[in-house]
Short mmCIF file of C-alpha atoms in Angstrom, two decimals:
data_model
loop_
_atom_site.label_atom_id
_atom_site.label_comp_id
_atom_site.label_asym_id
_atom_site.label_seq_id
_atom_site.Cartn_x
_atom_site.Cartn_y
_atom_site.Cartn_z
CA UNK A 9 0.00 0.00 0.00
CA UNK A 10 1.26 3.33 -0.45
CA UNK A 11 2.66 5.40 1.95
CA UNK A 12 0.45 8.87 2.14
CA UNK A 13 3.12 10.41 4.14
CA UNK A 14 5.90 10.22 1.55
CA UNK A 15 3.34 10.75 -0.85
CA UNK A 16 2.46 14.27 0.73
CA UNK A 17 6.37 15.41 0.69
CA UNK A 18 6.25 14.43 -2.88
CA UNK A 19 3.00 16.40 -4.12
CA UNK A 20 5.31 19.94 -3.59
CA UNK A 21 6.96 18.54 -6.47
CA UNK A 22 4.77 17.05 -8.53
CA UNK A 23 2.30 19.63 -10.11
CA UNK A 24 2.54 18.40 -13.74
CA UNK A 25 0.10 15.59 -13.86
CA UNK A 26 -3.40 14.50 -15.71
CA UNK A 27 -5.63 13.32 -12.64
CA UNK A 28 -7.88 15.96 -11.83
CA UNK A 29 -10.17 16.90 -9.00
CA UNK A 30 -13.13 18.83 -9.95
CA UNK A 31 -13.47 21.45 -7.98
CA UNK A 32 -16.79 21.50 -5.69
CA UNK A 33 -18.25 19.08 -3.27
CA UNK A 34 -20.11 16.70 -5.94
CA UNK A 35 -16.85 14.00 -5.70
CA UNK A 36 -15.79 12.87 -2.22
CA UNK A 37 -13.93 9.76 -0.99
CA UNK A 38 -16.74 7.74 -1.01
CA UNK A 39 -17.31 8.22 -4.95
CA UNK A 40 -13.35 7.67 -5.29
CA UNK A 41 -14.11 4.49 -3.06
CA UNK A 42 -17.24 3.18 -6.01
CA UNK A 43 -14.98 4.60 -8.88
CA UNK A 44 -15.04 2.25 -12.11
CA UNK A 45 -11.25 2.89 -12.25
CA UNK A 46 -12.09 4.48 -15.81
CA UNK A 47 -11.78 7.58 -14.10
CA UNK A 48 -8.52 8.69 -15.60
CA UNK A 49 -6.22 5.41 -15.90
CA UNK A 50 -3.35 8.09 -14.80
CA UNK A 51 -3.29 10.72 -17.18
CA UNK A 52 -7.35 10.83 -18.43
CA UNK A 53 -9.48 13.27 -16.97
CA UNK A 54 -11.94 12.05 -14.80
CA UNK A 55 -14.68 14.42 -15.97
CA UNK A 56 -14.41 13.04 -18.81
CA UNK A 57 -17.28 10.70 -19.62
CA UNK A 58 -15.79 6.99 -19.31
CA UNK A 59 -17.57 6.34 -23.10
CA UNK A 60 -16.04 8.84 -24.50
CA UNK A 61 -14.57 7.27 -27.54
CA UNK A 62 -14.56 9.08 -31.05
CA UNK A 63 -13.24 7.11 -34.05
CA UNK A 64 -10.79 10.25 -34.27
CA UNK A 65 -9.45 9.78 -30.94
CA UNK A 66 -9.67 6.29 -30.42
CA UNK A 67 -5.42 5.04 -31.36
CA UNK A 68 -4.17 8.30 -29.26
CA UNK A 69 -6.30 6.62 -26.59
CA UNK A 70 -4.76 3.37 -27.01
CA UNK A 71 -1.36 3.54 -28.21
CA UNK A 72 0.27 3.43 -25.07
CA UNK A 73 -1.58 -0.38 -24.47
CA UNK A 74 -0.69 -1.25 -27.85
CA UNK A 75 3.24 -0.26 -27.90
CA UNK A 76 3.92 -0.95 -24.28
CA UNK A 77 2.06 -3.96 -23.76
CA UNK A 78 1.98 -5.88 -27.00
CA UNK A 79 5.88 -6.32 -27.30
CA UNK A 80 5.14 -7.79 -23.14
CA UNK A 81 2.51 -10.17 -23.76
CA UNK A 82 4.44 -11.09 -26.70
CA UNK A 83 7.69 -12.04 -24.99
CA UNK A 84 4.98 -13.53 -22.01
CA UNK A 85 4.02 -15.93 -24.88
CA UNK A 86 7.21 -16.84 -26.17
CA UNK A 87 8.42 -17.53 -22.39
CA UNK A 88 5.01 -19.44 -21.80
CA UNK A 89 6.05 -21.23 -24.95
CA UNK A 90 9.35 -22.37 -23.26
CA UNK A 91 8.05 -23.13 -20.08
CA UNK A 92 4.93 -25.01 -21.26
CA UNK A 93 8.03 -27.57 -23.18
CA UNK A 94 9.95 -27.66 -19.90
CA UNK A 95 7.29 -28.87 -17.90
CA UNK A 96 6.39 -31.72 -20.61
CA UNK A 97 9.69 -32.76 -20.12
CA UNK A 98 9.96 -32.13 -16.31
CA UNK A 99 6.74 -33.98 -16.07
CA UNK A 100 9.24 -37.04 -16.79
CA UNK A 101 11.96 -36.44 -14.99
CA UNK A 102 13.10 -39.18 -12.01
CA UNK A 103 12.30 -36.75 -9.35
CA UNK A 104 8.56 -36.14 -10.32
CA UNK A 105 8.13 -40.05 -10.73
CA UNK A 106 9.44 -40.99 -7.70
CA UNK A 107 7.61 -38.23 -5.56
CA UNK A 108 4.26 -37.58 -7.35
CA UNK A 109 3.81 -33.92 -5.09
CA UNK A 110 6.77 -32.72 -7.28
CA UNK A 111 4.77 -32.84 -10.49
CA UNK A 112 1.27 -31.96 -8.11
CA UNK A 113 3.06 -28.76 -6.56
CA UNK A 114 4.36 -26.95 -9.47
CA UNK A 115 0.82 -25.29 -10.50
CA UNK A 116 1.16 -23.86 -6.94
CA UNK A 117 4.48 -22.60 -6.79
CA UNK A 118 4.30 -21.70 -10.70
CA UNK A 119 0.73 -19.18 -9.26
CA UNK A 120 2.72 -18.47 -6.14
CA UNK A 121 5.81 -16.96 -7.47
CA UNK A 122 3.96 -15.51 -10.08
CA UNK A 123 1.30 -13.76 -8.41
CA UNK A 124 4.13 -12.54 -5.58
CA UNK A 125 6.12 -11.02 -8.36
CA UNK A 126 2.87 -9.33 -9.75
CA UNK A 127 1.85 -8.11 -6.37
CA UNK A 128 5.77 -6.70 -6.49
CA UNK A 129 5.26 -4.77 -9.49
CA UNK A 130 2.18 -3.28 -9.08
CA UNK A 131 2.64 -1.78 -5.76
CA UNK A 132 6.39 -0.31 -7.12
CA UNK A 133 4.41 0.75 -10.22
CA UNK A 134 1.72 2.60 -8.76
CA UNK A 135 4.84 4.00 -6.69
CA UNK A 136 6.64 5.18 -9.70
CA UNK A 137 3.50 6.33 -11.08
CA UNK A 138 2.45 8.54 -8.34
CA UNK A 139 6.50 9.76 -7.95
CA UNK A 140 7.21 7.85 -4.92
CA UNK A 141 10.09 6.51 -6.25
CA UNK A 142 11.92 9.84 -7.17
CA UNK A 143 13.62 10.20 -3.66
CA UNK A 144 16.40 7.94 -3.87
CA UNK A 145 16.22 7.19 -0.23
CA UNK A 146 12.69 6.12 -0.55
CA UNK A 147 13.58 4.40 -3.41
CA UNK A 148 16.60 2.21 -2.20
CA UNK A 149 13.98 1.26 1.31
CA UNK A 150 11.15 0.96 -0.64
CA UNK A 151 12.73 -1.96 -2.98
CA UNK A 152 15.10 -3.28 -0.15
CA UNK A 153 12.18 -3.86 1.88
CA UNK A 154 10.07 -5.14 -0.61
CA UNK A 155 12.85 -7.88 -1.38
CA UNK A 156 12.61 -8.88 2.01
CA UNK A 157 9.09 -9.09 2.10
CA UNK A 158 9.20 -11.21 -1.09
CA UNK A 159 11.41 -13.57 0.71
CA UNK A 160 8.74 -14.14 4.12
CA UNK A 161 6.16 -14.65 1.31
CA UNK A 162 7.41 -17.03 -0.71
CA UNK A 163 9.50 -18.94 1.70
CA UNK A 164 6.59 -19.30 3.99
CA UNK A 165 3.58 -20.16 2.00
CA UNK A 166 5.83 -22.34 -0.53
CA UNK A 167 5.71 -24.59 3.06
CA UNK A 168 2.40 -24.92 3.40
CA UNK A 169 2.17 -25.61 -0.28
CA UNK A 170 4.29 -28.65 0.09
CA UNK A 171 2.25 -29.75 3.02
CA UNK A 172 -1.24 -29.42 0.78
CA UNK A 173 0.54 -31.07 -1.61
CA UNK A 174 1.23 -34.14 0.21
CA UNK A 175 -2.17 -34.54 1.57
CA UNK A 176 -4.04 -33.95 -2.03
CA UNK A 177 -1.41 -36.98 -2.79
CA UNK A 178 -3.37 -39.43 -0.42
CA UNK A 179 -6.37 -39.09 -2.36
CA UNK A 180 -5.17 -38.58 -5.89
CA UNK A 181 -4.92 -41.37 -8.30
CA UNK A 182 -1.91 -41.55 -10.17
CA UNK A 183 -2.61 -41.52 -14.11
CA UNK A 184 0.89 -41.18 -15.71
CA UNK A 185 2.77 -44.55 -17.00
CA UNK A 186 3.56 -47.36 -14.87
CA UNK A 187 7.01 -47.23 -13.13
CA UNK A 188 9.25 -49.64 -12.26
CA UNK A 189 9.49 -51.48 -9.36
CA UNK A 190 12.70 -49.89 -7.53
CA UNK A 191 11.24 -46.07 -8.24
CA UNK A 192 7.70 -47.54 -7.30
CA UNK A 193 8.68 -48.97 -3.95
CA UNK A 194 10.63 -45.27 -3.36
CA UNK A 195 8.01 -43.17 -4.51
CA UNK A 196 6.09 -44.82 -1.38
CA UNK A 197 8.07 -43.64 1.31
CA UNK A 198 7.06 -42.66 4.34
CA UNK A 199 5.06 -39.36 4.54
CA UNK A 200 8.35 -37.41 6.37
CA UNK A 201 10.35 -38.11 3.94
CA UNK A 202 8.13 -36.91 1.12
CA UNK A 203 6.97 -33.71 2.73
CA UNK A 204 10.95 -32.78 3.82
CA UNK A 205 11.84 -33.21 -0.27
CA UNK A 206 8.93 -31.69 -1.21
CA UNK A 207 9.14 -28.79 0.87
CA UNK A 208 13.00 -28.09 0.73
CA UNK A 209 12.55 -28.58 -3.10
CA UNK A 210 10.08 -25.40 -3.26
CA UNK A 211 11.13 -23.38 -0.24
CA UNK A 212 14.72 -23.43 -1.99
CA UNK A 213 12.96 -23.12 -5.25
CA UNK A 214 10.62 -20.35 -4.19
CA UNK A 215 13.48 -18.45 -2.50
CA UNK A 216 15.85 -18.42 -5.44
CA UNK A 217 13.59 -17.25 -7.52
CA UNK A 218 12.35 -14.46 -5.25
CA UNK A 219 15.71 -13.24 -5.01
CA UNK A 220 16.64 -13.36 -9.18
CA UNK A 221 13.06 -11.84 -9.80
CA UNK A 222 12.53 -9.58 -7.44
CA UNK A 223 15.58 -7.58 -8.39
CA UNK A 224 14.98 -8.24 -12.03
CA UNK A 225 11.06 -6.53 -11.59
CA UNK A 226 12.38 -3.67 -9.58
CA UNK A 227 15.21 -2.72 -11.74
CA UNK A 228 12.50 -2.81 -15.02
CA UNK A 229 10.56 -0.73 -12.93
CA UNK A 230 12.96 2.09 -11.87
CA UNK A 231 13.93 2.04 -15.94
CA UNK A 232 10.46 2.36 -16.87
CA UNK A 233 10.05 5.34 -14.76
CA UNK A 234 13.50 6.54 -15.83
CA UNK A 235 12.24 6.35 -19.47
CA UNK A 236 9.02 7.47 -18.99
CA UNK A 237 7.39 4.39 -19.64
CA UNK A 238 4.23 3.03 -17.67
CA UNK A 239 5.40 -0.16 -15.78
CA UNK A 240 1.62 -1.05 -15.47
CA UNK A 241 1.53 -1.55 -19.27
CA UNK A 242 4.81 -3.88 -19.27
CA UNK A 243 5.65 -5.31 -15.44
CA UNK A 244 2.46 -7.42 -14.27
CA UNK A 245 2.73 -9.74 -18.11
CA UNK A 246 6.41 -9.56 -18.12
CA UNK A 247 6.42 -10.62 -14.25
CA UNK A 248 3.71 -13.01 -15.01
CA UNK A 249 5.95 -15.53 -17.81
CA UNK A 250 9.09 -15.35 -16.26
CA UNK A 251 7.69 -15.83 -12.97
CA UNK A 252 6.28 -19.49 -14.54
CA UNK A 253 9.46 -19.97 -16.47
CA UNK A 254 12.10 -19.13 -13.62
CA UNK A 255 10.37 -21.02 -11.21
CA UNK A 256 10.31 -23.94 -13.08
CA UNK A 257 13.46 -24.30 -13.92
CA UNK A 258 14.68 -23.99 -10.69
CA UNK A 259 12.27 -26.61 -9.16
CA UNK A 260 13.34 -29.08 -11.65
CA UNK A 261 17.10 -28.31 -11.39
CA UNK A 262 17.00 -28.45 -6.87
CA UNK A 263 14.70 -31.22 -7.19
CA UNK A 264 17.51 -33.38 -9.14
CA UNK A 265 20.40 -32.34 -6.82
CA UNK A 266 18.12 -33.52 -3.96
CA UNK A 267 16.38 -36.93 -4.97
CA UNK A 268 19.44 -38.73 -4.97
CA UNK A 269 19.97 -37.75 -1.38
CA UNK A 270 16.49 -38.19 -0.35
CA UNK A 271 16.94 -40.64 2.60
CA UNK A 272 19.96 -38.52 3.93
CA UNK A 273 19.73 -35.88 6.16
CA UNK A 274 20.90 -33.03 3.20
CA UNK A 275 17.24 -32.17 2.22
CA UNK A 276 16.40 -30.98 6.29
CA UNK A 277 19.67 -29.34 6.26
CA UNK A 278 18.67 -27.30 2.90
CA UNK A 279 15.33 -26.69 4.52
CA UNK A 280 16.64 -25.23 7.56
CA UNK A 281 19.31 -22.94 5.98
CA UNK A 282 16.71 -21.58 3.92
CA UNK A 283 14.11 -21.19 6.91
CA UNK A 284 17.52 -18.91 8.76
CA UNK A 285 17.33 -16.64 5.18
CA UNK A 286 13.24 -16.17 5.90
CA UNK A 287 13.49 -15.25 9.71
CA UNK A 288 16.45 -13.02 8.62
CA UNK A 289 14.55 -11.22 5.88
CA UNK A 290 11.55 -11.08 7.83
CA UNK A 291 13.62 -9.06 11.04
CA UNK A 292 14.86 -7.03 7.95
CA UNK A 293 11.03 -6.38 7.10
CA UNK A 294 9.96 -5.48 10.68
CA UNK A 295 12.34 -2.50 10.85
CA UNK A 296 11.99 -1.11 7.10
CA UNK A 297 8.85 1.60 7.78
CA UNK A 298 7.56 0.97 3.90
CA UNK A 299 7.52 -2.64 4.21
CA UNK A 300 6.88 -3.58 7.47
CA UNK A 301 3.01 -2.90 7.21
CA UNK A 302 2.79 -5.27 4.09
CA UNK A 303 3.51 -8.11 6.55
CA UNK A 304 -0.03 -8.27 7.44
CA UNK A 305 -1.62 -7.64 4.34
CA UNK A 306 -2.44 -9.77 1.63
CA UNK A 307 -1.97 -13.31 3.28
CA UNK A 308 -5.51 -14.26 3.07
CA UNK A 309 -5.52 -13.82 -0.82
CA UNK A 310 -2.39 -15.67 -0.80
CA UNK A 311 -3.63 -18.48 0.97
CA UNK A 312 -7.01 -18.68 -1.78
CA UNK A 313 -5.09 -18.32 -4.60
CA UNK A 314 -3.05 -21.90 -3.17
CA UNK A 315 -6.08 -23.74 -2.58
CA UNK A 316 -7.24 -22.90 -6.12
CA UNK A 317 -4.02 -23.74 -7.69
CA UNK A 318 -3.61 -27.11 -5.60
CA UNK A 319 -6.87 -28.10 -7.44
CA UNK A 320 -4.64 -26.62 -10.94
CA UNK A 321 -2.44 -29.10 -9.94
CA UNK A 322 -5.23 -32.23 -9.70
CA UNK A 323 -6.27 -31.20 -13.01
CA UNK A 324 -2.75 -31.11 -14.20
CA UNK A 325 -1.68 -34.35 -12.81
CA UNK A 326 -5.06 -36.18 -14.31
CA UNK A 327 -4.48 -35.04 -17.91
CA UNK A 328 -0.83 -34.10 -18.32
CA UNK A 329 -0.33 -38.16 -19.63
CA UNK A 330 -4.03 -38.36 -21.09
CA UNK A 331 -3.45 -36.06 -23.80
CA UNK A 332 -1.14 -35.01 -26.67
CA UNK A 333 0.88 -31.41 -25.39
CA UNK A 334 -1.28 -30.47 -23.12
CA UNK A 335 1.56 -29.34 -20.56
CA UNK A 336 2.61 -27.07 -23.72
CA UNK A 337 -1.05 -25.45 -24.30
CA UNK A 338 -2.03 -24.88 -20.10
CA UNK A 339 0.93 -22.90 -19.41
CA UNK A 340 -0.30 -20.76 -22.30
CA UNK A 341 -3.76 -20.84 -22.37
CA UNK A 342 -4.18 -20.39 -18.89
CA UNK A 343 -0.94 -17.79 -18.78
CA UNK A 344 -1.58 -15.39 -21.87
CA UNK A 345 -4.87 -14.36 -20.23
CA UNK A 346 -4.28 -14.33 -16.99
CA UNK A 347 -1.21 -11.75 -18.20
CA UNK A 348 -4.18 -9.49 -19.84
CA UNK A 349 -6.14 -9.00 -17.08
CA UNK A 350 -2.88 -8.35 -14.34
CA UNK A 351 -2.28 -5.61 -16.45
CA UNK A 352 -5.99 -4.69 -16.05
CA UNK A 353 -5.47 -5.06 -12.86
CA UNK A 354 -2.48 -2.80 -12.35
CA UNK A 355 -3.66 0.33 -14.39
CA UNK A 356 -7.33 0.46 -12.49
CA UNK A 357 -5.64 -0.05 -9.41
CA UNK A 358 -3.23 2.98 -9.92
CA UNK A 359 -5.87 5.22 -11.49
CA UNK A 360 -8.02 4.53 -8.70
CA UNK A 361 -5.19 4.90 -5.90
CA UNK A 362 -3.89 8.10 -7.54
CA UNK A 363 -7.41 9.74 -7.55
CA UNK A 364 -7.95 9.03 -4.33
CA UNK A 365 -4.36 10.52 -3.19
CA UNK A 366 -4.95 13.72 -5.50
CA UNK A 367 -8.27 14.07 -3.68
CA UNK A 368 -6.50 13.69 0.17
CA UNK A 369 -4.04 15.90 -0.79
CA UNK A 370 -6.12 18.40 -2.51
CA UNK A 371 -4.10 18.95 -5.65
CA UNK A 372 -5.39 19.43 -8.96
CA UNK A 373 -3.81 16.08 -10.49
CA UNK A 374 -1.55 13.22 -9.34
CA UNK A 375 0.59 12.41 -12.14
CA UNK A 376 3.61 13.22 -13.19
CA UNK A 377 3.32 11.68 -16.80
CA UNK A 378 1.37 13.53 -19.32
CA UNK A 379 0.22 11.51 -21.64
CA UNK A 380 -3.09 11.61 -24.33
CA UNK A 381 -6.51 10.56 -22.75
CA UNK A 382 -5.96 7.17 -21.97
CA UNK A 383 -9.42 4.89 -22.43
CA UNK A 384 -12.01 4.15 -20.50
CA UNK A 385 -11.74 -0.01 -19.20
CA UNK A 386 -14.11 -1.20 -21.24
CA UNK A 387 -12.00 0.42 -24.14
CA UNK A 388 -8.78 -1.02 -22.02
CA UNK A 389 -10.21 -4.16 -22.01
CA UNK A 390 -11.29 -4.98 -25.91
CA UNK A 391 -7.73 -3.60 -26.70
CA UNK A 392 -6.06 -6.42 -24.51
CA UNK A 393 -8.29 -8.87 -26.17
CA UNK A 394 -7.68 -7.74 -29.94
CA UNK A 395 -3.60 -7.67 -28.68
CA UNK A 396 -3.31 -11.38 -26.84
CA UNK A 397 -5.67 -12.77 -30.12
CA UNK A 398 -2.93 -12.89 -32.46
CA UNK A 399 0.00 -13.41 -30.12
CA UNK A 400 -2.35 -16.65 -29.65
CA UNK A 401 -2.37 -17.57 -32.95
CA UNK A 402 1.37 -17.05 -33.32
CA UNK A 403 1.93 -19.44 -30.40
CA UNK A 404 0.12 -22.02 -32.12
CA UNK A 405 2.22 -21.44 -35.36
CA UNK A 406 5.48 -21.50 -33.91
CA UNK A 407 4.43 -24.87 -32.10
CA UNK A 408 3.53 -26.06 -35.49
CA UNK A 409 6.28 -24.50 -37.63
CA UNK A 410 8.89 -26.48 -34.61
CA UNK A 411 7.28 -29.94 -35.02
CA UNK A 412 6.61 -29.71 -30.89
CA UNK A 413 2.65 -30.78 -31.82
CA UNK A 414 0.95 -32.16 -34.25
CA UNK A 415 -2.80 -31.78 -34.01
CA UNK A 416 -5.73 -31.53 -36.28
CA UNK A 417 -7.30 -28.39 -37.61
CA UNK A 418 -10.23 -29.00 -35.53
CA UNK A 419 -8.96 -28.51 -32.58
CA UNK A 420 -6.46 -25.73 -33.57
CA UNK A 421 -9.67 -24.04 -34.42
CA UNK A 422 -11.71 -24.93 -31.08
CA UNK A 423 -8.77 -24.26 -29.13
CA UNK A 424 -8.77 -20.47 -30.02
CA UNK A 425 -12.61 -19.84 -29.49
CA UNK A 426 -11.58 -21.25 -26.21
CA UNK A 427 -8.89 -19.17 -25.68
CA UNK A 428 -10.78 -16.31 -26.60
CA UNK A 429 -12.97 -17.20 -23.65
CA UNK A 430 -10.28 -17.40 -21.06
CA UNK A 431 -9.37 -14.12 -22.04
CA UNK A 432 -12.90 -12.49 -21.66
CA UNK A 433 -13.10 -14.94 -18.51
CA UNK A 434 -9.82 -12.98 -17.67
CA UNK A 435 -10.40 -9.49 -17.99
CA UNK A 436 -13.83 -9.45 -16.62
CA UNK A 437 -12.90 -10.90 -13.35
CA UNK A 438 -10.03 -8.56 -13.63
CA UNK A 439 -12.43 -5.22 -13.41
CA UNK A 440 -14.95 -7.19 -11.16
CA UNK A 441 -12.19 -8.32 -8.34
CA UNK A 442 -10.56 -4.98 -8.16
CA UNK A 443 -13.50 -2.56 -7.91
CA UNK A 444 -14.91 -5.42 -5.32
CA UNK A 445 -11.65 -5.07 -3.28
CA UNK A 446 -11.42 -1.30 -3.81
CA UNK A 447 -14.86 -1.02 -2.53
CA UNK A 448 -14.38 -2.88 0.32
CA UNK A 449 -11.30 -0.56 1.53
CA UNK A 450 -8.47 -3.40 0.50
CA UNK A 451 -5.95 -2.57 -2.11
CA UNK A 452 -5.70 -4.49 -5.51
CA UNK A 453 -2.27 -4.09 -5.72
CA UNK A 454 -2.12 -6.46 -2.51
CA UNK A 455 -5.38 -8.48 -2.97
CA UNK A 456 -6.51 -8.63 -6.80
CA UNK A 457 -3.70 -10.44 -8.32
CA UNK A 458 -2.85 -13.35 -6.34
CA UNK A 459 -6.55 -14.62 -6.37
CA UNK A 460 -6.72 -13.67 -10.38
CA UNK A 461 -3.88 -15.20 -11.44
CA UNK A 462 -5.39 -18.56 -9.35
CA UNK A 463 -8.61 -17.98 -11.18
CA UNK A 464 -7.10 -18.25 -14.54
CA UNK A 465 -4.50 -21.37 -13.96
CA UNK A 466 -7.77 -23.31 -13.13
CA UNK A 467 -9.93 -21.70 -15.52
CA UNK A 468 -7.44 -22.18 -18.34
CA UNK A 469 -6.63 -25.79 -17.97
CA UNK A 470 -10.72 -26.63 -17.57
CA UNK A 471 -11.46 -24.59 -20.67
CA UNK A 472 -8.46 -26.94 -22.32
CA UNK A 473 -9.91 -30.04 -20.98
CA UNK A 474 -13.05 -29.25 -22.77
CA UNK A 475 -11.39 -28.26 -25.42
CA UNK A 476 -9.78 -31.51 -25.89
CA UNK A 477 -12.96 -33.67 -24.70
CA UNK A 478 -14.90 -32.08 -27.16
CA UNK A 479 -12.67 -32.76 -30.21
CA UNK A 480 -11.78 -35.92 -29.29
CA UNK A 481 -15.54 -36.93 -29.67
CA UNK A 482 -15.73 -35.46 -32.80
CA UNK A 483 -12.77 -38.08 -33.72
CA UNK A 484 -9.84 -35.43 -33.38
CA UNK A 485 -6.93 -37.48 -32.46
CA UNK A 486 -5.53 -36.11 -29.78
CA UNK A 487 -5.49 -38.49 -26.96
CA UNK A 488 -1.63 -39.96 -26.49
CA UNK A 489 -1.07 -43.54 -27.61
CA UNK A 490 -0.95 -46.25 -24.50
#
């Protein structure tokens, strides 16, 4: 959440923005509170009527979206792309058959590490767009503490993950191939055993990645500011794939330096060295004034957003052997949209946080970027979906043109109505969530994403079940040969 305080020393500065305060009594905080978010997405007016969108005006309107975000949800796709392969492959690997959670977990940690490094960039972006990042004092303890923060996160709920994990295993058939008898006999080993790999495989996993992504997102973000560039157009999608991608690669590559010490005591060891690094970051967090009220904010989405992808993970498990690539087409199908509406997401929740902040502080505007009317979100949100529609269909090209899969025209042409569906699935729970948290008093930059980005895994993977289901009884072959 942003800090009024700092934000007050800043508004002597920052005079040159685009979101205005009419003058009068007819807006107060409790319209702010029930705004749409189309009330100026940063630089718009918000007298402006929300539908106000003239043929003439309409590309100055959008351009921003279109040059900012398309070259992100392009490079989202291509990463999705790559990750989608990996986990086909991962999906194989000796780890994941001898400890089924492995292959169970990675939905999880995949949403958990994503939707961490979302939550990242949008609070630092509605930061840099309101100028709280100018100060480099506030800067350096705003980002330091953030780290930290990432670290308690991550570390800590990538535990309980492990332990959900483990207990969805109980009840869980296993539908991949049959394994041999020496990795059968180990992949039944007692419950301790399992949960101490399992977790020190993600906590480790988790923590890494916090640390390579979380500097990555707030360097992009300090340059996008630099360059006068809005990091809600280009962080939450670019957070998004490299959050799956990262991840996964690192859960596959600790998982294989730990399986073949999985009966030793190495795996506790790893655990508890990487349990020191939370408690450390988290006595870090308690004396860092900008991060230390974060600590208890935002756990409860958190939390939903793990049960939902634990049931991602079910669905993953079921149908990752039943069908041809379809670890390759959930990453995507599930991650291109869910990358739309974060960056939904992120601009109404700045546009609504810096009205509300220009209102408090009784300036004229709250922005220090000016920049042509930018749309209203319905506007916002049929621009995302015309962008992500052919950065679909250029997925599904380069997965053709590579020889990675080789299915019918039928369900190439099914599995874009689909996807077109997950998108509109996407963005509308996108504008729902955050004015539903914004009018409840808790901030989308903290709540909106986490649960979203949940939404979509599951939502993503079911619309590519049915997808499949329904081709396949048309006689589509795309079930895998036994």
């Amino acid at each position: 959440m942003i800090d009024i305080d700092v934000i007050q020393e800043h508004s002597k500065t920052n005079q040159s923005g685009h979101v205005s305060v009419p003058n009068g009594d007819s807006y107060d905080e409790d319209e702010i509170l029930n705004d749409d978010g189309s009330r100026g997405l940063l630089s718009g007016n918000i007298q402006r009527s929300r539908f106000e969108v003239s043929p003439a005006k309409l590309w100055p309107q959008v351009r921003g979206i279109v040059i900012e975000s398309a070259p992100a949800l392009l490079m989202t796709t291509i990463s999705l792309l790559f990750t989608g392969k990996l986990l086909d492959k991962v999906s194989h690997w000796r780890a994941m058959q001898e400890v089924d959670q492995l292959i169970m977990i990675i939905p999880v940690v995949l949403n958990l590490n994503g939707n961490l490094e979302m939550n990242l960039s949008a609070r630092l972006g509605t930061a840099a767009n309101v100028g709280e990042l100018d100060d480099p004092a506030v800067r350096r303890s705003i980002i330091f503490g953030s780290l930290a923060l990432l670290q308690v996160q991550t570390i800590f709920v990538s535990f309980i993950a492990a332990c959900i994990a483990l207990i969805l295993g109980r009840f869980v058939p296993r539908n991949g191939p049959q394994l041999p008898v020496d990795i059968a006999l180990l992949a039944r080993s007692p419950y301790p055993t399992r949960l101490i790999m399992v977790a020190s495989t993600t906590m480790t996993a988790a923590a890494l990645s916090g640390i390579i992504l979380g500097s990555f997102m707030c360097t992009l973000i300090v340059l996008c500011r630099k360059f006068n560039r809005d990091p809600d157009n280009i962080a939450p999608a670019v957070a998004s794939c490299l959050g799956d991608l990262v991840t996964l690669v690192l859960v596959g590559f600790v998982s294989t330096l730990l399986i073949p010490f999985i009966r030793t005591p190495i795996p506790f060891v790893v655990a508890l060295l990487v349990l020191c690094c939370a408690i450390t970051c988290f006595l870090y967090t308690l004396k860092n004034e900008h991060a230390r009220p974060l600590l208890t904010e935002g756990w409860s989405p958190l939390f939903g957003a793990m049960v939902i992808s634990s049931g991602t993970g079910i669905v993953l498990d079921m149908f990752v052997s039943r069908y041809e690539g379809f670890a390759v087409l959930a990453v995507v199908i599930s991650g291109l949209p869910g990358a739309a509406g974060s960056i939904l997401v992120s601009r109404l929740s700045t546009s609504l946080h810096a009205a509300k902040l220009a209102l408090e502080n009784a300036l004229p505007s709250y922005s220090s970027q000016p920049k042509h009317p930018e749309p209203s979100a319905l506007l916002t949100m049929a621009t995302l979906l015309l962008i992500t529609l052919p950065v679909e269909v250029f997925f599904l090209s380069i997965l053709d043109g590579l020889g990675w899969l080789n299915l019918p025209f039928l369900f190439i042409v099914f599995s874009i109505v689909f996807f077109c569906c997950a998108v509109l699935s996407s963005l509308i729970i996108a504008r729902f969530l955050t004015h539903f948290l914004w009018s409840i008093q808790r901030d989308p930059d903290s709540y909106a994403l986490p649960i979203h980005s949940a939404l979509m895994d599951l939502i993503g993977q079911l619309l590519l079940v049915l997808c499949f289901e329904i081709v396949s009884h048309l006689g589509g072959q795309v079930r895998k040969d036994k």
